PDB file of C-alpha atoms in Angstrom:
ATOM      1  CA  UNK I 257     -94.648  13.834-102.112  1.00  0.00           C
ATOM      2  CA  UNK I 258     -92.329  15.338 -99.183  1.00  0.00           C
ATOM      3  CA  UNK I 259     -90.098  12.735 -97.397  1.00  0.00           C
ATOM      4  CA  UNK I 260     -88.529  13.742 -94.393  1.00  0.00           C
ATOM      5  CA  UNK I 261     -86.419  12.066 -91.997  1.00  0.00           C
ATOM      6  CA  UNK I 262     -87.994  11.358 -88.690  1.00  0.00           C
ATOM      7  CA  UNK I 263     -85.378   9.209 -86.275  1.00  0.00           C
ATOM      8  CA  UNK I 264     -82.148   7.278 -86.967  1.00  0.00           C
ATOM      9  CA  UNK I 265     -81.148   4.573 -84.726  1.00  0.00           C
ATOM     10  CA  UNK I 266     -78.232   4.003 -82.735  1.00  0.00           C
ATOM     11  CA  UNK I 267     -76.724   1.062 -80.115  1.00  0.00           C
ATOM     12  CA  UNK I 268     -76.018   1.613 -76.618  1.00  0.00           C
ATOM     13  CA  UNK I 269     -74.350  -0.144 -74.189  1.00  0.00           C
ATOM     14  CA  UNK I 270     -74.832   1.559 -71.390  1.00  0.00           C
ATOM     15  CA  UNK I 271     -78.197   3.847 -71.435  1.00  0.00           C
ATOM     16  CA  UNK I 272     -77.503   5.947 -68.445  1.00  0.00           C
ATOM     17  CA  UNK I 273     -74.344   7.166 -69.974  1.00  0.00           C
ATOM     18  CA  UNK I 274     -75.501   7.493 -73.602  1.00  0.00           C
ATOM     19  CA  UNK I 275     -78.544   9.211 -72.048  1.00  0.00           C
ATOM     20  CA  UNK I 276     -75.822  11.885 -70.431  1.00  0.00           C
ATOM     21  CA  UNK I 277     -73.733  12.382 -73.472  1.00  0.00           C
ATOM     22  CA  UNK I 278     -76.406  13.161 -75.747  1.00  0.00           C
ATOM     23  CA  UNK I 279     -78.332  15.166 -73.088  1.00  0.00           C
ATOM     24  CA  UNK I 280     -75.260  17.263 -71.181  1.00  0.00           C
ATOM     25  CA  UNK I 281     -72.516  16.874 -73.439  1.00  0.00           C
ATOM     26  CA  UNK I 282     -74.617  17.507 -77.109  1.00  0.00           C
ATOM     27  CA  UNK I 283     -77.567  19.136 -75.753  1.00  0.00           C
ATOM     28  CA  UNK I 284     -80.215  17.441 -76.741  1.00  0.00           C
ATOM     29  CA  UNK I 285     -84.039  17.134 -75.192  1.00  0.00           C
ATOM     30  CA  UNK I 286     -85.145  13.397 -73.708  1.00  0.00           C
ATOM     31  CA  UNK I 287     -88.180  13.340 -75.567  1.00  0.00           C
ATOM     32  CA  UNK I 288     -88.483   9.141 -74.612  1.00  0.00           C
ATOM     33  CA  UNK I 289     -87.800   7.058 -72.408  1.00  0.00           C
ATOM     34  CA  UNK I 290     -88.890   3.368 -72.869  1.00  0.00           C
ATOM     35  CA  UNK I 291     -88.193  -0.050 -71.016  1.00  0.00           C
ATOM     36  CA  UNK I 292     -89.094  -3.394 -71.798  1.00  0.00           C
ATOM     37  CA  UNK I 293     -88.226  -6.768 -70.583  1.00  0.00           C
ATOM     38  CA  UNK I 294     -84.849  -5.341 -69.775  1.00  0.00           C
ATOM     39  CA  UNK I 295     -83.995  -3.092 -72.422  1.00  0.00           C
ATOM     40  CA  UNK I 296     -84.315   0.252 -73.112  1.00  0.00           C
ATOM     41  CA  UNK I 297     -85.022   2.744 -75.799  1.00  0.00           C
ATOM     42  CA  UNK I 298     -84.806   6.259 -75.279  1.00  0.00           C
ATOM     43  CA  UNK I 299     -85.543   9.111 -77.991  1.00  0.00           C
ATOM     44  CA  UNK I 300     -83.215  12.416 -77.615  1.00  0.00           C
ATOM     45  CA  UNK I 301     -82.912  15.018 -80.395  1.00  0.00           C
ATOM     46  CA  UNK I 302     -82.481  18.798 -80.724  1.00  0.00           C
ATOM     47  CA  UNK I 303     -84.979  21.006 -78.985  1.00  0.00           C
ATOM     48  CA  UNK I 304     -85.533  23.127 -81.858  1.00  0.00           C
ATOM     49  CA  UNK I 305     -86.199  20.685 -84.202  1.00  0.00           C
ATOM     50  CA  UNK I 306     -88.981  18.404 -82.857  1.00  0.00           C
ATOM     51  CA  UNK I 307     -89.746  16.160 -85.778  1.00  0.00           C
ATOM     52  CA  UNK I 308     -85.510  14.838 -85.928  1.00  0.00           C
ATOM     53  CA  UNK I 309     -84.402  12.240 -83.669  1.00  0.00           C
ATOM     54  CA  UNK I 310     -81.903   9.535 -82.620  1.00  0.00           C
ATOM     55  CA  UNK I 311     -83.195   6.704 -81.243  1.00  0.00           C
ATOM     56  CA  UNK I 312     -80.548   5.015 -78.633  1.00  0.00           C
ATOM     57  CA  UNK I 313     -81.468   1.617 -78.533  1.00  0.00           C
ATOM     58  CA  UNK I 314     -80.023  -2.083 -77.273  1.00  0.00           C
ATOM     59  CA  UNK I 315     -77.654  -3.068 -79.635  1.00  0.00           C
ATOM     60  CA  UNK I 316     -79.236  -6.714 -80.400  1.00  0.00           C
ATOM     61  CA  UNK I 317     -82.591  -7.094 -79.940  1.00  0.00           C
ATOM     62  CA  UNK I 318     -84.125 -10.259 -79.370  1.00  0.00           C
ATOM     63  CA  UNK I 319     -83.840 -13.078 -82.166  1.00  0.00           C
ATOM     64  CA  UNK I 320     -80.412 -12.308 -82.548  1.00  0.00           C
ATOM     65  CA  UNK I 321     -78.002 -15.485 -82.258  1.00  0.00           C
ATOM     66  CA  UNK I 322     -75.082 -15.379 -79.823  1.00  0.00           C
ATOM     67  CA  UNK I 323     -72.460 -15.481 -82.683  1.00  0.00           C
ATOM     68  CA  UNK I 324     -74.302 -12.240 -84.047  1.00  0.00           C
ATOM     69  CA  UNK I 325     -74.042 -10.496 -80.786  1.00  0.00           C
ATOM     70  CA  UNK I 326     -70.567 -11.014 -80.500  1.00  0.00           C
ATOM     71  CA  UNK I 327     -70.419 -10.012 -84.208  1.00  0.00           C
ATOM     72  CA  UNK I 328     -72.407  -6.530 -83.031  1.00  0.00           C
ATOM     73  CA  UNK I 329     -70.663  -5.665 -79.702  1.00  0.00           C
ATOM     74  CA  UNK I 330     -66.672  -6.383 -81.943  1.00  0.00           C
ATOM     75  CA  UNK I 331     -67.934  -3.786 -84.175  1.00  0.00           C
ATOM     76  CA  UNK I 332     -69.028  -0.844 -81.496  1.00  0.00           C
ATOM     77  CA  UNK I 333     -66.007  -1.725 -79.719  1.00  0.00           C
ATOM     78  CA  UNK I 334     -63.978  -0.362 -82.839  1.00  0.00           C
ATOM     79  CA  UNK I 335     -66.523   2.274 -83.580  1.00  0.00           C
ATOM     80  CA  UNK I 336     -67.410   0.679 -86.962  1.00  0.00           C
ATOM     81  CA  UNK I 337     -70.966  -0.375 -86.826  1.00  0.00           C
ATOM     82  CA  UNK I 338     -72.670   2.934 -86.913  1.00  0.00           C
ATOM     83  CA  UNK I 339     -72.619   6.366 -87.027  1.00  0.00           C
ATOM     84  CA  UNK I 340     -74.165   9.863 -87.705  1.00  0.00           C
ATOM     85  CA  UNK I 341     -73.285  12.795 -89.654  1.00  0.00           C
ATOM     86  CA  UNK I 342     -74.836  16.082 -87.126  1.00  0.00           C
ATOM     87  CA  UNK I 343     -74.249  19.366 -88.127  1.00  0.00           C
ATOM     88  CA  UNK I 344     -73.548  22.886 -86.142  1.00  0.00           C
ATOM     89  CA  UNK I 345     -73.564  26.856 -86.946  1.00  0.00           C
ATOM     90  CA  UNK I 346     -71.029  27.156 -84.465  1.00  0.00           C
ATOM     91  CA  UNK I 347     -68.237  24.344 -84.753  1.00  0.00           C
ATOM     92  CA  UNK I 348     -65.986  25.751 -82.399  1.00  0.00           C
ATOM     93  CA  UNK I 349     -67.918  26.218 -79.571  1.00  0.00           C
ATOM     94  CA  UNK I 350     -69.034  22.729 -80.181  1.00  0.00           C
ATOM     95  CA  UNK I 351     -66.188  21.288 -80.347  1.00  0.00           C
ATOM     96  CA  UNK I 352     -65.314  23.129 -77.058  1.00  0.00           C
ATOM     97  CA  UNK I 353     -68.188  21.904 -75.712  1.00  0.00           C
ATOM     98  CA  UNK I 354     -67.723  18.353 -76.476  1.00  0.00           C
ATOM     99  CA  UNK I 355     -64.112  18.858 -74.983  1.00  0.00           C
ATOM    100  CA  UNK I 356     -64.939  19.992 -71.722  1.00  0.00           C
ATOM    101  CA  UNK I 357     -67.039  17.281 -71.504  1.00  0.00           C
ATOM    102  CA  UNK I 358     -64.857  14.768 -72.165  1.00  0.00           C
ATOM    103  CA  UNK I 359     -66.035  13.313 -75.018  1.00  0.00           C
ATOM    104  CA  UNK I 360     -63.704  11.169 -77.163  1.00  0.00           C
ATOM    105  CA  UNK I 361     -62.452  13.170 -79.665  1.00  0.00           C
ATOM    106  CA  UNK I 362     -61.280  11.230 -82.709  1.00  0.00           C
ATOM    107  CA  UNK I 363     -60.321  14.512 -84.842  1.00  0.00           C
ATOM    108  CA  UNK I 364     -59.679  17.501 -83.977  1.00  0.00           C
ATOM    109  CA  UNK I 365     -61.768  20.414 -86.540  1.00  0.00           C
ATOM    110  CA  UNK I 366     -60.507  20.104 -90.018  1.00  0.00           C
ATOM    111  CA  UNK I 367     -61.298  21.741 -93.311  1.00  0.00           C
ATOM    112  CA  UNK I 368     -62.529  19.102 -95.835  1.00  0.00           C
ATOM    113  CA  UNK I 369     -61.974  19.143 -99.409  1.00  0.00           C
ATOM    114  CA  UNK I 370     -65.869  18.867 -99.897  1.00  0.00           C
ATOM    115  CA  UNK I 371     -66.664  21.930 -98.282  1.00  0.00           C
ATOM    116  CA  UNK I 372     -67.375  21.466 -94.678  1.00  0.00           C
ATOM    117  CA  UNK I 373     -65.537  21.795 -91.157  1.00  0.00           C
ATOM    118  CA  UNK I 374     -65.813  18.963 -89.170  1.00  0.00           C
ATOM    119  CA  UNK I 375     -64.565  17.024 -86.282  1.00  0.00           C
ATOM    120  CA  UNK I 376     -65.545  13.753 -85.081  1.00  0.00           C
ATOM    121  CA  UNK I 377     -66.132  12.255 -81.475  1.00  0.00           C
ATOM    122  CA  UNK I 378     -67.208   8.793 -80.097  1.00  0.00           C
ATOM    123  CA  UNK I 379     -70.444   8.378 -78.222  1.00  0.00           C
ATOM    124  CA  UNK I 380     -70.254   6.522 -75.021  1.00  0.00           C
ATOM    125  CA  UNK I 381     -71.015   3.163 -76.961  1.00  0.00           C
ATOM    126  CA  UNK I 382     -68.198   3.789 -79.725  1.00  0.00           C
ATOM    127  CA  UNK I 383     -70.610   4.991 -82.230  1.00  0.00           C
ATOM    128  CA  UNK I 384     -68.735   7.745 -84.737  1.00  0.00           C
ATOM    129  CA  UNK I 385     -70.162  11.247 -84.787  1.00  0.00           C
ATOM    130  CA  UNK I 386     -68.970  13.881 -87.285  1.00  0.00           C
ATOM    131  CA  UNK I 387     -70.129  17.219 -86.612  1.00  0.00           C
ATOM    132  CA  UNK I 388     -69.729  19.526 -89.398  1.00  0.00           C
ATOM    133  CA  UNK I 389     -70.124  22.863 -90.626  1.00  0.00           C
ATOM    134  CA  UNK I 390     -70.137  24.412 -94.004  1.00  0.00           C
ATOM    135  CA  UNK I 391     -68.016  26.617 -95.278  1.00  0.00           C
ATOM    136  CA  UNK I 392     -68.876  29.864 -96.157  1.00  0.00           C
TER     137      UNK I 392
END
């Protein structure tokens, strides 16, 4: 049996400026789109990999209580409610990239003690990004 992992989901806030950060500042292909009764859902991920991608999505969907919105939006607002691990062959020029873009950058590129080079940014909705690289 081969398990592979198809999408991972994220929160926006604001989809017209998560839909620029991961299209302009990270690169990635719009391969969705979606609205519906005033949300919206849009699928982005990396061009050369067509079967990975990150769903941006509202951050509480309907059913969810007032209290638990408030709960939701306190946690994006300090970047603690979710995040994704990405990875790059060439960590400086993304991080240069990201940069330029302006991006939040959280850390600057660091050696870890587990083997990697990473930094770490904030999407337009707070949500953590590490992007790492190993090393060789």
């Amino acid at each position: 049996m081969t398990i592979t992992i198809h999408s991972s989901f994220l929160p926006h806030l604001d989809a017209d400026a998560s839909l620029a950060f991961y299209r302009e500042a990270l690169g990635f292909e719009v391969r969705d789109d979606v609205g519906y009764d005033g949300m919206r859902w849009i699928t982005v991920g990396p061009a050369d990999q067509p079967d990975t991608a990150i769903v941006l999505q509202p951050p509480a969907l309907p059913g969810v209580t007032d209290d638990e919105r408030r709960t939701l939006l306190d946690l994006m607002a300090k970047g603690s409610y979710f995040g994704v691990n990405l990875a790059s062959a060439d960590l400086a020029g993304t991080f240069e990239r990201l940069e330029a873009s302006g991006a939040e950058i959280v850390q600057e590129p660091i050696d870890q003690p587990y083997g990697v080079r990473d930094f770490a940014v904030r999407d337009p909705a707070g949500n953590l990004i590490r992007i790492q690289q190993k090393v060789a």
